[in-house]
């Protein structure tokens, strides 16, 4: 069975969390973390995370700490999602690049800043559900 790894990051930004708002035309919008597949050229998970943050939102990030790992069997492969928490150091949407931005079917792909509290996070439709549950259980501690 093939195993694919993905590196994803919840970003802390001065009392806020930064997620990605996603949605395709005709579908429901949702939020998720910045991140994606670990590529063969990536030295490790953190290198993939830094590359994805730059590609998706033009961001540089501080040190990253893994807080959740989800394993999803998908037929002939398994996807292992590694979720990290890191400080957002800088974001410039003009630096975004990658295949997502060349595909007209990508739909919404925008950063969203939300207050670092349970009601704000609960209102996001944060996906996947396991991530939302974890963040809701820890968001106040992240703000300390």
CSV table of C-alpha atoms in Angstrom, one decimal:
chain,number,residue,atom,x,y,z
A,1,UNK,CA,0.0,0.0,0.0
A,2,UNK,CA,1.3,3.4,-0.9
A,3,UNK,CA,1.6,6.1,1.8
A,4,UNK,CA,1.4,9.8,1.0
A,5,UNK,CA,2.4,12.4,3.6
A,6,UNK,CA,0.9,15.9,3.8
A,7,UNK,CA,2.2,18.8,5.9
A,8,UNK,CA,-0.3,21.4,7.1
A,9,UNK,CA,0.0,24.4,9.4
A,10,UNK,CA,-2.3,26.4,11.6
A,11,UNK,CA,-0.7,29.9,11.8
A,12,UNK,CA,-0.7,32.2,14.8
A,13,UNK,CA,-0.7,35.9,13.9
A,14,UNK,CA,-0.9,38.3,16.9
A,15,UNK,CA,-4.0,37.0,18.6
A,16,UNK,CA,-5.4,35.5,15.5
A,17,UNK,CA,-5.3,32.2,13.6
A,18,UNK,CA,-4.8,32.2,9.8
A,19,UNK,CA,-6.5,29.4,7.8
A,20,UNK,CA,-7.4,29.0,4.1
A,21,UNK,CA,-10.9,29.6,2.9
A,22,UNK,CA,-11.7,27.0,0.2
A,23,UNK,CA,-14.7,26.5,-2.0
A,24,UNK,CA,-15.6,25.5,-5.5
A,25,UNK,CA,-18.4,27.2,-7.5
A,26,UNK,CA,-21.7,25.6,-6.5
A,27,UNK,CA,-20.2,24.0,-3.3
A,28,UNK,CA,-20.1,25.0,0.3
A,29,UNK,CA,-17.2,27.1,1.5
A,30,UNK,CA,-15.0,25.7,4.2
A,31,UNK,CA,-11.7,26.6,6.0
A,32,UNK,CA,-8.7,24.4,6.4
A,33,UNK,CA,-5.0,24.7,7.1
A,34,UNK,CA,-2.4,25.9,4.7
A,35,UNK,CA,-0.4,23.0,3.4
A,36,UNK,CA,-0.2,20.0,1.0
A,37,UNK,CA,1.7,17.0,-0.2
A,38,UNK,CA,5.3,16.4,0.7
A,39,UNK,CA,7.2,16.4,-2.6
A,40,UNK,CA,10.3,14.3,-3.4
A,41,UNK,CA,12.5,17.5,-3.4
A,42,UNK,CA,11.4,18.4,0.2
A,43,UNK,CA,14.1,17.5,2.8
A,44,UNK,CA,11.4,16.7,5.5
A,45,UNK,CA,7.9,17.6,6.7
A,46,UNK,CA,9.0,21.1,7.9
A,47,UNK,CA,10.6,21.9,4.5
A,48,UNK,CA,7.3,20.8,2.8
A,49,UNK,CA,5.4,23.0,5.2
A,50,UNK,CA,7.5,26.1,4.5
A,51,UNK,CA,7.3,25.5,0.8
A,52,UNK,CA,3.5,25.1,0.9
A,53,UNK,CA,3.1,28.3,3.1
A,54,UNK,CA,5.0,30.3,0.5
A,55,UNK,CA,3.1,28.8,-2.4
A,56,UNK,CA,-0.4,29.1,-1.0
A,57,UNK,CA,-0.3,32.4,0.9
A,58,UNK,CA,3.2,33.9,0.2
A,59,UNK,CA,4.1,33.4,3.9
A,60,UNK,CA,7.3,32.8,5.9
A,61,UNK,CA,6.7,31.0,9.2
A,62,UNK,CA,8.6,30.5,12.4
A,63,UNK,CA,9.5,27.2,14.1
A,64,UNK,CA,6.8,24.6,13.7
A,65,UNK,CA,5.5,22.2,16.3
A,66,UNK,CA,3.4,19.1,15.2
A,67,UNK,CA,0.2,18.9,17.2
A,68,UNK,CA,-1.9,16.3,15.4
A,69,UNK,CA,-1.5,13.4,13.0
A,70,UNK,CA,-4.5,12.0,11.0
A,71,UNK,CA,-4.3,8.8,9.0
A,72,UNK,CA,-6.8,8.3,6.2
A,73,UNK,CA,-7.0,5.0,4.4
A,74,UNK,CA,-8.1,5.7,0.8
A,75,UNK,CA,-8.5,2.5,-1.2
A,76,UNK,CA,-5.0,1.5,-2.5
A,77,UNK,CA,-3.2,4.3,-0.6
A,78,UNK,CA,-3.1,5.9,2.8
A,79,UNK,CA,-2.8,9.6,3.4
A,80,UNK,CA,-1.0,10.8,6.6
A,81,UNK,CA,-1.8,14.4,7.4
A,82,UNK,CA,0.7,16.1,9.8
A,83,UNK,CA,-0.7,19.2,11.4
A,84,UNK,CA,1.7,21.9,12.8
A,85,UNK,CA,1.3,25.1,14.7
A,86,UNK,CA,3.7,28.0,13.8
A,87,UNK,CA,3.9,31.8,14.0
A,88,UNK,CA,3.2,33.7,10.8
A,89,UNK,CA,6.2,35.9,10.3
A,90,UNK,CA,5.3,37.6,7.0
A,91,UNK,CA,2.6,37.2,4.4
A,92,UNK,CA,2.6,38.8,0.9
A,93,UNK,CA,-0.1,37.4,-1.4
A,94,UNK,CA,1.8,38.7,-4.4
A,95,UNK,CA,4.4,35.9,-3.7
A,96,UNK,CA,1.8,33.1,-4.1
A,97,UNK,CA,2.5,30.6,-6.8
A,98,UNK,CA,1.8,27.0,-7.8
A,99,UNK,CA,-0.5,24.8,-9.8
A,100,UNK,CA,-3.5,25.8,-7.7
A,101,UNK,CA,-3.5,29.3,-9.2
A,102,UNK,CA,-3.3,28.0,-12.8
A,103,UNK,CA,-6.3,25.8,-12.4
A,104,UNK,CA,-9.7,27.5,-13.1
A,105,UNK,CA,-11.5,24.9,-11.1
A,106,UNK,CA,-9.6,25.7,-7.9
A,107,UNK,CA,-12.3,28.1,-6.7
A,108,UNK,CA,-11.8,30.1,-3.5
A,109,UNK,CA,-8.3,29.9,-2.1
A,110,UNK,CA,-7.9,32.9,0.3
A,111,UNK,CA,-6.3,33.4,3.7
A,112,UNK,CA,-8.8,34.1,6.5
A,113,UNK,CA,-7.8,35.6,9.9
A,114,UNK,CA,-10.0,34.7,12.9
A,115,UNK,CA,-9.8,35.7,16.5
A,116,UNK,CA,-8.1,33.2,18.8
A,117,UNK,CA,-11.2,32.1,20.6
A,118,UNK,CA,-13.7,29.2,20.5
A,119,UNK,CA,-16.7,31.1,19.0
A,120,UNK,CA,-14.7,32.5,16.1
A,121,UNK,CA,-13.2,29.1,15.3
A,122,UNK,CA,-16.5,27.4,15.7
A,123,UNK,CA,-18.1,29.7,13.1
A,124,UNK,CA,-15.5,28.7,10.4
A,125,UNK,CA,-16.7,25.3,9.1
A,126,UNK,CA,-13.1,24.2,9.7
A,127,UNK,CA,-12.3,20.9,8.0
A,128,UNK,CA,-11.6,18.1,8.6
A,129,UNK,CA,-13.8,17.6,11.7
A,130,UNK,CA,-10.9,16.0,13.7
A,131,UNK,CA,-8.9,19.1,13.2
A,132,UNK,CA,-11.8,21.4,14.1
A,133,UNK,CA,-12.3,19.4,17.4
A,134,UNK,CA,-8.6,19.6,18.3
A,135,UNK,CA,-8.4,23.3,17.6
A,136,UNK,CA,-11.6,24.1,19.5
A,137,UNK,CA,-10.2,22.1,22.5
A,138,UNK,CA,-6.8,24.0,22.4
A,139,UNK,CA,-7.5,27.5,20.9
A,140,UNK,CA,-7.6,29.3,24.3
A,141,UNK,CA,-4.3,27.7,25.4
A,142,UNK,CA,-2.7,28.8,22.1
A,143,UNK,CA,-3.5,32.4,22.9
A,144,UNK,CA,-1.7,32.4,26.2
